[in-house]
DNA sequence: CATGAATGAGACTTCATTCAT
DNA sequence: TATGAATGAAGTCTCATTCAT
């Protein structure tokens, strides 16, 4: 009567892939490494996925859709633009807190892979920028943000900072503490909104 | 009386590698592609470089050292912190104008490659961040920048935006015009210094 | 009701390697030749062995262990030292009769490859010498052999002759006949024990 | 007025090759290693020799001819067969004493290389055996050696023991002392002539 | 669903040899 | 004679993918 193993092997493989991709990198790891990590037979990987690439695609799309929803939701609330940006930064930072390896994979292997995955998922990635830009645009319309900076550029600044912060953590030897995570959320928004000038 | 053949084959190979890495990506291209592009025999690549990796290392270090110098020089001038940041942004943007493929390679294949080259060259990369942070720090000491944002974080924001702008161009189908390049320099500094708030 | 395919591909590869090593030599042959000879896909060789070297190691160790056992067994019997030496010579000669190519590989590529395999398997090889020396030592203790020749030296003489005889056959264009094989066994022991003097 | 460098570059290359072949093995070393060892430009090796093989061929033939002469000379003296065998053993042992690396190369890379050089120089190698056999044959005719052992076989035993002794030294970590060298000469002949029997 | 042996194209790298100077 | 850059064929090993069971 013991509960059988969960056995959603597809999920197990995806989770294993996250760890392997994060630790070795997509190009460096072998499909065998994923199978080993998942404690699954070699061939089963190909039962669920048609290629190594498809695994990465799946991981990216799963996560990116969640993020797009989070952005949409942040935008839908009755909040100031600044609060919306905070919500987005918070979501991404919390995503990192929850599964840093997954975020590492998405940032390092997809977002930045200009020749392969980056191009494949370009539209999806830009959708996020566009939604952030839209928030800025309405902030300008409301007079909360100034007109001089065009919204797509502002989105680059915002997303660029978020990604750079995460990249810093990814490269660091020790993971960020709770305090650092929380403080990052505030600092990101404060820096983007108010700038460096005194 | 015709111009003699350039004949610095090592240089020819490096330049060819830039093009090949940029177009196909480091992992996707073959050493044969570099040799072909350089119109040089296969083995000559290994006469000058011990591996494909070493070629990328060389390209990165050559360029990054130039950039570190540019940052140092910008910092050495009698200028406001803001002018220093402008000089740095201008240098990087002009680097892109001058050789977009080289910048693409450095950003895509090195700076952001957390598992491989990025980690190898971490110290060198962070040296740039540190120098930028130092500029911010002195800006704070002079009362030009506000105290709330700690300098390393400010450096992330600055460099993150620059890199994001370049990444945008890298992914774009058509290259940025002169006007866009110049405007980017101003916008980067303006956004970082003054922020989005009106 | 036909005999099923043998299908122990690992064995098939080893047997093919014997033939290829014997005919072309270890350094001269390519892994592809082994695969072809085994009628097996290239990659399968690396599925079972981590390198070409490991194949030779395996062949040597398999066979040498059998020989060490044979020596031990010869020594265990209630026999005169001379009969023991005869048993060992007979075993090696019969090994040659049974699979001359395997013996050629072991002698030419391993025993005599001082810089590579010879060094790797030095201990194993000397174990055989030691056991032969031990037989001689007890022969001296029993008064059957004279004291002047120290046992390790005697072992060199015995094994050196055996190997030289086999080497002769290996170099010969035509294989030795049954009679020659049998006669060699006797001659080896007679020469070693009684010497040339009349 | 200083004496110019000896500058027989051909000789310098040959001597360097001996050391390189001995330490790394013929197949493992590169022509560049020989040039480096000789402190000579890469291409000069090919000025004097048409291939890497030719260098080894030259080394072997130079030395082997000297040995054939030594055997002939030993045979020409008015001596007992046993003294002749002693002279030959002494010559080979002294050759080893004088230049162990050269002897290592000849034994390991040529004499025992059944598929490559050994086959090439088979006739030359067998010439030595034949001359030794001839000495034995005349020893039998004189009644000094017994008839049961046919001369070619006796030559195998003699040469096999000599080679085995040298091989032992080659494999040893420390070189044989003077005493061991001298004693080997006597033991070789004593073992071959009188055998193990008491 | 599950297994892992089997396949084979393809990559990197080595290095003997050539050749222009 | 002397140099060492240049050539390119060839080999080892890897690994994504397929497939029989």
Coordinates of N, CA, C and O in Angstrom, one line a residue, chain B residues 11 39 54 57 101 111 121 150 167:
Chain B
X11 N 47.4 37.3 -37.0 CA 46.4 38.3 -37.0 C 45.2 37.9 -37.9 O 44.1 38.1 -37.6
X39 N 41.6 31.8 -45.0 CA 42.2 31.3 -46.2 C 43.6 30.9 -45.9 O 44.6 31.3 -46.5
X54 N 41.8 28.9 -27.0 CA 42.9 29.9 -26.8 C 42.6 31.1 -27.8 O 43.0 32.2 -27.5
X57 N 40.1 33.1 -26.0 CA 40.8 33.8 -24.9 C 41.5 35.0 -25.4 O 41.5 36.1 -24.8
X101 N 31.1 42.7 -34.7 CA 31.2 41.2 -34.5 C 32.1 40.9 -33.4 O 31.8 39.9 -32.6
X111 N 31.6 37.1 -21.8 CA 31.1 37.8 -20.6 C 30.0 37.1 -20.0 O 29.8 37.1 -18.8
X121 N 37.5 34.1 -17.0 CA 38.0 35.5 -17.0 C 37.2 36.3 -16.0 O 37.3 37.6 -16.1
X150 N 24.7 51.5 -3.4 CA 26.1 51.3 -3.2 C 26.8 51.1 -4.5 O 26.3 50.6 -5.5
X167 N 23.4 44.2 -26.7 CA 22.7 42.9 -27.0 C 21.5 43.1 -27.9 O 21.2 42.3 -28.8

